[in-house]
Amino acid sequence: MKRTAEASSSWLRGAAAAMVLTFDVDAESCVLAEGKHYAQHPGVLSHQAYGPRVGVPRILRMLADLDVRATFFVPGATADTWPDVVTSIVEAGHEVAHHSYSHRRLVDLAPDEEIADLERGLEALGRLGIKPAGHRSPLSSPSERTASLLAGYGFQYESTLMDDDRPYLLETDRGVLAELPPHWTLDDFAQYAYLPDPSIGQVVESPRKALEVWASELDAMRRYGCLFVLCCHPFLSGRPSRVEALRELISRALGHGDVAVLTAAEVAARVTADPLIDIRPHNSRRTAATNQLTEAS
Amino acid sequence: MKRTAEASSSWLRGAAAAMVLTFDVDAESCVLAEGKHYAQHPGVLSHQAYGPRVGVPRILRMLADLDVRATFFVPGATADTWPDVVTSIVEAGHEVAHHSYSHRRLVDLAPDEEIADLERGLEALGRLGIKPAGHRSPLSSPSERTASLLAGYGFQYESTLMDDDRPYLLETDRGVLAELPPHWTLDDFAQYAYLPDPSIGQVVESPRKALEVWASELDAMRRYGCLFVLCCHPFLSGRPSRVEALRELISRALGHGDVAVLTAAEVAARVTADPLIDIRPHNSRRTAATNQLTEAS
Amino acid sequence: MKRTAEASSSWLRGAAAAMVLTFDVDAESCVLAEGKHYAQHPGVLSHQAYGPRVGVPRILRMLADLDVRATFFVPGATADTWPDVVTSIVEAGHEVAHHSYSHRRLVDLAPDEEIADLERGLEALGRLGIKPAGHRSPLSSPSERTASLLAGYGFQYESTLMDDDRPYLLETDRGVLAELPPHWTLDDFAQYAYLPDPSIGQVVESPRKALEVWASELDAMRRYGCLFVLCCHPFLSGRPSRVEALRELISRALGHGDVAVLTAAEVAARVTADPLIDIRPHNSRRTAATNQLTEAS
Amino acid sequence: MKRTAEASSSWLRGAAAAMVLTFDVDAESCVLAEGKHYAQHPGVLSHQAYGPRVGVPRILRMLADLDVRATFFVPGATADTWPDVVTSIVEAGHEVAHHSYSHRRLVDLAPDEEIADLERGLEALGRLGIKPAGHRSPLSSPSERTASLLAGYGFQYESTLMDDDRPYLLETDRGVLAELPPHWTLDDFAQYAYLPDPSIGQVVESPRKALEVWASELDAMRRYGCLFVLCCHPFLSGRPSRVEALRELISRALGHGDVAVLTAAEVAARVTADPLIDIRPHNSRRTAATNQLTEAS
């Protein structure tokens, strides 16, 4: 396999690619954000509770077996509802990062609501002794204010935007954030999310197929010097056969010998310290695209 | 394969995992619950009638070939419409359990409607001499009252909630119920349900793929000491190639030598008698999650 | 493989299973039935015209290569728009049957509209010298009147209801019809239909996967003495790789040596003449199911 | 493999089939056409920006590795927003063609809007020194005026209609256009498009499966003398593993030895110069089908 230098890869420090394992511990928050009446729906709540109750402990054991560390994005509501589970993540040596308080779409919130939700999430994590270095916007829905807000609150990174598969720096009016781009391709929602009401998906792929999607992407990323940001949800990927697929994927990454398995904060620290990394002004393309198309019609 | 003790597995009595084969004999009820006008739609009715007419007898023969017993969740409306079919299930030595009368979503019913539907289901099964030990809420839609109601009516178990893959006891204000958790992953709806109107699904996966999903879950569950609750619908899984896939799945389970194939009632009896089993208060997490998120916005 | 006698299989005359290859030549009709404005949408019309223009001739050549005969269900509108194509089907020795005039849902038509559409379809086929022996209701949507109407007009069979995978006789107030049941499992819509507007499907499976679904069903049907009614649409299955998959499926059936490849009319004739065949009153289950559930709520 | 002469294949000049690789560089335009508010949605914009930012450069390198030329359909809005990217396509020796300005559905535009959008696209490409020979209607939505308009503006070909898998000439009231038919089967949208809001798809298939769909179609097309028009979107197919799947597909085509890999303009030139090619009046079938069905109801 020929390797192709596409951009500065100094942040890789000699590895062919890097892998960050992330888990969004949404629990009940992501269905309650679809409608408060789901709080009176024991079937739906039980579907979500599987994540913290069964999925997280099982995933922690698998990660311990393989001796790798991961990053868990935790909504404040999860921290308040399942504090022991969140504490167990920290105690196992993993990173916990911010994932909003209520898992509502940030782009739909008024400016003061977005700030209140962000602060409430910080407080909830803070009660468990956690000061998060990073953030992921729920449902891939940052507002135009989110990046600047995060920089202002001292966050070091965001892992939300999908316009690259290598990390870069995002320049905002309140400072610089590292961006560690995820993608739907590397998200277990597209493989496993099945729930009729609220309708969050209609697929139950085999773990072998999900593994094929992810492993082929990892393999190809080694050619291009990319950052593989896997995003899994314990209520989906905590099922037995899916944990085993993750075990196989990580084992494969470790077996390659040239893939650095890092936490998100570790990548962000490398990126922030790297003088060669790409710095991009936030929202610049939005302006160009909007201008063209607003004039168009 | 390393085995990991996650929770008390005394109910397994030495097996690595247990399998419960369940069949929801919805027949016409699940489409008529979507709209009474489907009663004038012979195409839709015929699609559903395939279940009791062709699927059930074929599944019964396959189970007899393999000498295993299963649990059939039967709506009262099916018992009234297809009494001979339901009687044939009992005569073949299988368990018949309650699956509501009309297959409407319980969470949408008023309290007196839910009680009336439950009692009407009991009466319909009773006319065939069946006193069910267990219950499954249709469409994964129990109300907040369902568990307590079931305990009050003397049911021993429910197989609806999805917050675990091992059985546990559910504590209600009218007594304790065993919960035998199913999951969409182990449901044939996600693999085979295709009907445009009413729209119940858009997939026709190959039986080989469904078998891959289910067999890989069964295999991994042996590592974790789980309860494999397969949920199939005779109008879907009664097709020839799908019955053969089930035959292969069960043969595989039997071949492992360490999987106990039990009826739901047998698992419930084990669980109820087990002093080490986890006892969980009903609806406790709902309160926590709701409180956090109600205050949040 | 053990064979299991489920029902009278005298109509099979010693074969293990029978295969009927059917092609619904919907062409433009099935999108225009979704909205007349699609008549001003060249992109959509071109997608549908692929069927008669390219798909049918290619399928005819493949069938000739294999020396098998098939049954083509042709809407009257297709016969009027593509008369040469329909004539070429007849000239190649295949059966042409009735598939409504306009491909509207029969269950949505008023009684006089249904009769007018049926007669207009007969006239359109009649102009090409075709007197159809059979009928398939478009979109699996017969009304409660359809079977009786067809018997009254002298049809010998219908291929619409899905409550069995073996043929049977349907008793109506105007006489008896053979029913040759199709199923979504054996329909190429579930494998290949992709069109965003009108939204007729969102899947493009590989021909290999479709072949796996169909071939595994055919194989299993040989155990159960079934009728394999494949339903393909030339605008979908006329694509090169899909024709090759059909070629492989039919070759496989021929290779088994115990599968009778027949036209729908040939099966209907066997069934009608068979004194052991099951005779079922039309709509009886509808009455039972409706009564139960109307009283239920 | 037997080859079957279906139509004049003189345009193939001895090859068994021809392959045209096309890339629709939609970038932000295709989501902004769904709603201008997406211009304030950084998550969605980033998902689309992946195409020009990462996908196009990576695809250009892959094409250079294999020494083949492709055709890029570029909306004017993309040319205005990402001029350097579009220029890099031209500089690498590929063809750039017209794909509207704003990626709105042409069939929904008023006549003067359609003309204005077409001219604005010409101007945007013109500013980069590009005079396009061909056009693809966005979203497979040409109006009844589009073909005639394109002929009037001097375009040599359109690649939109799906009623064949071989090229032909389209006769309009302002002259003749070559039509190079694409199809959803050969479009990466059906394999990879996943975005919840705006909802553009819900699938993340493995590149291996997409390759299976496309390679089996290419293989079968060699039997029938077809034109394989692949349509990929850099925001989807620019992902590492998907670029590698394209590399494998093209390598396979080159390895066959009998597949001509051409640009769209090269095929159009061959077709226009071919005295044996099929010439079809535009919209003729529309009239026939509409007439039949308008009278029908």
PDB file of C-alpha atoms in Angstrom, chain B residues 29-168:
ATOM      1  CA  SER B  29     -54.543  -7.760  15.083  1.00  0.00           C
ATOM      2  CA  CYS B  30     -51.384  -5.753  14.468  1.00  0.00           C
ATOM      3  CA  VAL B  31     -52.660  -4.217  11.224  1.00  0.00           C
ATOM      4  CA  LEU B  32     -56.194  -3.644  12.456  1.00  0.00           C
ATOM      5  CA  ALA B  33     -54.699  -1.759  15.393  1.00  0.00           C
ATOM      6  CA  GLU B  34     -53.213   0.611  12.801  1.00  0.00           C
ATOM      7  CA  GLY B  35     -56.650   1.349  11.362  1.00  0.00           C
ATOM      8  CA  LYS B  36     -59.969  -0.463  11.330  1.00  0.00           C
ATOM      9  CA  HIS B  37     -60.350   0.185   7.605  1.00  0.00           C
ATOM     10  CA  TYR B  38     -57.755  -2.523   6.969  1.00  0.00           C
ATOM     11  CA  ALA B  39     -60.565  -4.967   7.745  1.00  0.00           C
ATOM     12  CA  GLN B  40     -61.809  -4.138   4.235  1.00  0.00           C
ATOM     13  CA  HIS B  41     -58.377  -4.728   2.686  1.00  0.00           C
ATOM     14  CA  PRO B  42     -58.104  -8.405   1.661  1.00  0.00           C
ATOM     15  CA  GLY B  43     -54.480  -7.988   0.560  1.00  0.00           C
ATOM     16  CA  VAL B  44     -53.334  -6.830   3.969  1.00  0.00           C
ATOM     17  CA  LEU B  45     -55.440  -9.390   5.819  1.00  0.00           C
ATOM     18  CA  SER B  46     -54.014 -12.170   3.674  1.00  0.00           C
ATOM     19  CA  HIS B  47     -50.470 -11.027   4.445  1.00  0.00           C
ATOM     20  CA  GLN B  48     -51.228 -11.383   8.150  1.00  0.00           C
ATOM     21  CA  ALA B  49     -53.234 -14.606   7.874  1.00  0.00           C
ATOM     22  CA  TYR B  50     -50.147 -16.337   6.513  1.00  0.00           C
ATOM     23  CA  GLY B  51     -48.925 -16.452  10.107  1.00  0.00           C
ATOM     24  CA  PRO B  52     -51.573 -18.662  11.700  1.00  0.00           C
ATOM     25  CA  ARG B  53     -52.490 -20.457   8.492  1.00  0.00           C
ATOM     26  CA  VAL B  54     -49.053 -21.477   7.242  1.00  0.00           C
ATOM     27  CA  GLY B  55     -46.377 -20.150   9.598  1.00  0.00           C
ATOM     28  CA  VAL B  56     -47.522 -21.662  12.884  1.00  0.00           C
ATOM     29  CA  PRO B  57     -47.974 -25.248  11.670  1.00  0.00           C
ATOM     30  CA  ARG B  58     -44.633 -25.148   9.913  1.00  0.00           C
ATOM     31  CA  ILE B  59     -42.868 -23.711  12.957  1.00  0.00           C
ATOM     32  CA  LEU B  60     -44.489 -26.330  15.176  1.00  0.00           C
ATOM     33  CA  ARG B  61     -43.143 -29.106  12.989  1.00  0.00           C
ATOM     34  CA  MET B  62     -39.663 -27.613  13.006  1.00  0.00           C
ATOM     35  CA  LEU B  63     -39.710 -27.339  16.795  1.00  0.00           C
ATOM     36  CA  ALA B  64     -40.918 -30.932  17.023  1.00  0.00           C
ATOM     37  CA  ASP B  65     -38.109 -32.063  14.726  1.00  0.00           C
ATOM     38  CA  LEU B  66     -35.622 -30.480  17.125  1.00  0.00           C
ATOM     39  CA  ASP B  67     -37.527 -31.505  20.246  1.00  0.00           C
ATOM     40  CA  VAL B  68     -37.507 -28.051  21.830  1.00  0.00           C
ATOM     41  CA  ARG B  69     -40.328 -26.100  23.415  1.00  0.00           C
ATOM     42  CA  ALA B  70     -41.124 -22.468  22.767  1.00  0.00           C
ATOM     43  CA  THR B  71     -43.357 -19.700  24.093  1.00  0.00           C
ATOM     44  CA  PHE B  72     -46.111 -18.219  21.913  1.00  0.00           C
ATOM     45  CA  PHE B  73     -47.448 -14.771  22.804  1.00  0.00           C
ATOM     46  CA  VAL B  74     -51.016 -14.720  21.507  1.00  0.00           C
ATOM     47  CA  PRO B  75     -53.318 -11.686  21.316  1.00  0.00           C
ATOM     48  CA  GLY B  76     -56.843 -12.494  22.396  1.00  0.00           C
ATOM     49  CA  ALA B  77     -58.104 -11.484  18.964  1.00  0.00           C
ATOM     50  CA  THR B  78     -55.947 -14.201  17.424  1.00  0.00           C
ATOM     51  CA  ALA B  79     -57.326 -16.749  19.891  1.00  0.00           C
ATOM     52  CA  ASP B  80     -60.864 -15.777  18.891  1.00  0.00           C
ATOM     53  CA  THR B  81     -60.149 -15.730  15.142  1.00  0.00           C
ATOM     54  CA  TRP B  82     -57.871 -18.766  14.923  1.00  0.00           C
ATOM     55  CA  PRO B  83     -58.837 -20.973  17.893  1.00  0.00           C
ATOM     56  CA  ASP B  84     -57.721 -24.229  16.273  1.00  0.00           C
ATOM     57  CA  VAL B  85     -54.286 -22.832  15.593  1.00  0.00           C
ATOM     58  CA  VAL B  86     -53.857 -21.704  19.184  1.00  0.00           C
ATOM     59  CA  THR B  87     -55.079 -25.035  20.479  1.00  0.00           C
ATOM     60  CA  SER B  88     -52.575 -26.818  18.238  1.00  0.00           C
ATOM     61  CA  ILE B  89     -49.781 -24.844  19.887  1.00  0.00           C
ATOM     62  CA  VAL B  90     -50.864 -25.987  23.329  1.00  0.00           C
ATOM     63  CA  GLU B  91     -51.296 -29.557  22.184  1.00  0.00           C
ATOM     64  CA  ALA B  92     -47.772 -29.594  20.820  1.00  0.00           C
ATOM     65  CA  GLY B  93     -46.550 -28.920  24.350  1.00  0.00           C
ATOM     66  CA  HIS B  94     -45.599 -25.252  24.013  1.00  0.00           C
ATOM     67  CA  GLU B  95     -46.323 -22.379  26.322  1.00  0.00           C
ATOM     68  CA  VAL B  96     -48.975 -19.808  25.381  1.00  0.00           C
ATOM     69  CA  ALA B  97     -48.726 -16.391  26.998  1.00  0.00           C
ATOM     70  CA  HIS B  98     -50.709 -13.157  26.897  1.00  0.00           C
ATOM     71  CA  HIS B  99     -50.063 -10.491  24.269  1.00  0.00           C
ATOM     72  CA  SER B 100     -53.013  -8.117  24.893  1.00  0.00           C
ATOM     73  CA  TYR B 101     -56.382  -8.570  23.213  1.00  0.00           C
ATOM     74  CA  SER B 102     -56.181  -6.084  20.357  1.00  0.00           C
ATOM     75  CA  HIS B 103     -52.453  -5.358  19.921  1.00  0.00           C
ATOM     76  CA  ARG B 104     -52.962  -1.663  20.532  1.00  0.00           C
ATOM     77  CA  ARG B 105     -50.195   0.347  22.186  1.00  0.00           C
ATOM     78  CA  LEU B 106     -50.803   0.091  25.917  1.00  0.00           C
ATOM     79  CA  VAL B 107     -49.172   3.449  26.568  1.00  0.00           C
ATOM     80  CA  ASP B 108     -51.910   5.067  24.487  1.00  0.00           C
ATOM     81  CA  LEU B 109     -54.814   3.482  26.373  1.00  0.00           C
ATOM     82  CA  ALA B 110     -56.739   5.044  29.242  1.00  0.00           C
ATOM     83  CA  PRO B 111     -56.384   3.101  32.519  1.00  0.00           C
ATOM     84  CA  ASP B 112     -59.800   1.478  32.218  1.00  0.00           C
ATOM     85  CA  GLU B 113     -59.167   0.612  28.558  1.00  0.00           C
ATOM     86  CA  GLU B 114     -55.916  -1.104  29.468  1.00  0.00           C
ATOM     87  CA  ILE B 115     -57.645  -3.180  32.149  1.00  0.00           C
ATOM     88  CA  ALA B 116     -60.507  -4.066  29.806  1.00  0.00           C
ATOM     89  CA  ASP B 117     -58.103  -5.150  27.081  1.00  0.00           C
ATOM     90  CA  LEU B 118     -56.077  -7.246  29.522  1.00  0.00           C
ATOM     91  CA  GLU B 119     -59.186  -8.962  30.886  1.00  0.00           C
ATOM     92  CA  ARG B 120     -60.594  -9.571  27.437  1.00  0.00           C
ATOM     93  CA  GLY B 121     -57.319 -11.244  26.484  1.00  0.00           C
ATOM     94  CA  LEU B 122     -57.500 -13.441  29.577  1.00  0.00           C
ATOM     95  CA  GLU B 123     -61.055 -14.432  28.702  1.00  0.00           C
ATOM     96  CA  ALA B 124     -60.187 -15.290  25.105  1.00  0.00           C
ATOM     97  CA  LEU B 125     -57.276 -17.484  26.172  1.00  0.00           C
ATOM     98  CA  GLY B 126     -59.430 -18.891  28.976  1.00  0.00           C
ATOM     99  CA  ARG B 127     -62.031 -20.078  26.487  1.00  0.00           C
ATOM    100  CA  LEU B 128     -59.306 -22.296  25.043  1.00  0.00           C
ATOM    101  CA  GLY B 129     -58.366 -23.518  28.508  1.00  0.00           C
ATOM    102  CA  ILE B 130     -55.214 -21.415  28.725  1.00  0.00           C
ATOM    103  CA  LYS B 131     -54.163 -19.593  31.894  1.00  0.00           C
ATOM    104  CA  PRO B 132     -51.080 -17.586  30.894  1.00  0.00           C
ATOM    105  CA  ALA B 133     -48.139 -17.196  33.262  1.00  0.00           C
ATOM    106  CA  GLY B 134     -46.562 -14.388  31.273  1.00  0.00           C
ATOM    107  CA  HIS B 135     -47.233 -11.347  29.157  1.00  0.00           C
ATOM    108  CA  ARG B 136     -45.584  -9.290  26.465  1.00  0.00           C
ATOM    109  CA  SER B 137     -46.772  -5.753  25.793  1.00  0.00           C
ATOM    110  CA  PRO B 138     -47.532  -5.185  22.113  1.00  0.00           C
ATOM    111  CA  LEU B 139     -45.178  -2.924  20.167  1.00  0.00           C
ATOM    112  CA  SER B 140     -42.843  -2.593  23.139  1.00  0.00           C
ATOM    113  CA  SER B 141     -45.340  -0.098  24.548  1.00  0.00           C
ATOM    114  CA  PRO B 142     -46.186  -0.873  28.179  1.00  0.00           C
ATOM    115  CA  SER B 143     -47.755   1.943  30.152  1.00  0.00           C
ATOM    116  CA  GLU B 144     -46.484   2.955  33.559  1.00  0.00           C
ATOM    117  CA  ARG B 145     -49.335   0.908  35.013  1.00  0.00           C
ATOM    118  CA  THR B 146     -48.688  -2.314  33.101  1.00  0.00           C
ATOM    119  CA  ALA B 147     -46.181  -4.008  35.381  1.00  0.00           C
ATOM    120  CA  SER B 148     -48.228  -3.341  38.486  1.00  0.00           C
ATOM    121  CA  LEU B 149     -51.411  -4.511  36.763  1.00  0.00           C
ATOM    122  CA  LEU B 150     -49.769  -7.737  35.668  1.00  0.00           C
ATOM    123  CA  ALA B 151     -48.504  -8.438  39.164  1.00  0.00           C
ATOM    124  CA  GLY B 152     -51.997  -7.777  40.508  1.00  0.00           C
ATOM    125  CA  TYR B 153     -53.500 -10.271  38.069  1.00  0.00           C
ATOM    126  CA  GLY B 154     -51.043 -12.923  39.177  1.00  0.00           C
ATOM    127  CA  PHE B 155     -48.732 -12.985  36.181  1.00  0.00           C
ATOM    128  CA  GLN B 156     -45.291 -14.375  36.911  1.00  0.00           C
ATOM    129  CA  TYR B 157     -43.356 -12.610  34.219  1.00  0.00           C
ATOM    130  CA  GLU B 158     -43.278  -9.930  31.552  1.00  0.00           C
ATOM    131  CA  SER B 159     -41.039 -10.066  28.464  1.00  0.00           C
ATOM    132  CA  THR B 160     -40.972  -6.487  27.224  1.00  0.00           C
ATOM    133  CA  LEU B 161     -38.427  -4.170  28.824  1.00  0.00           C
ATOM    134  CA  MET B 162     -35.051  -3.860  27.077  1.00  0.00           C
ATOM    135  CA  ASP B 163     -32.756  -2.567  29.803  1.00  0.00           C
ATOM    136  CA  ASP B 164     -30.803  -5.772  30.262  1.00  0.00           C
ATOM    137  CA  ASP B 165     -29.915  -9.008  28.520  1.00  0.00           C
ATOM    138  CA  ARG B 166     -30.225 -11.053  31.686  1.00  0.00           C
ATOM    139  CA  PRO B 167     -33.462 -11.660  33.583  1.00  0.00           C
ATOM    140  CA  TYR B 168     -34.261  -9.792  36.770  1.00  0.00           C
TER     141      TYR B 168
END
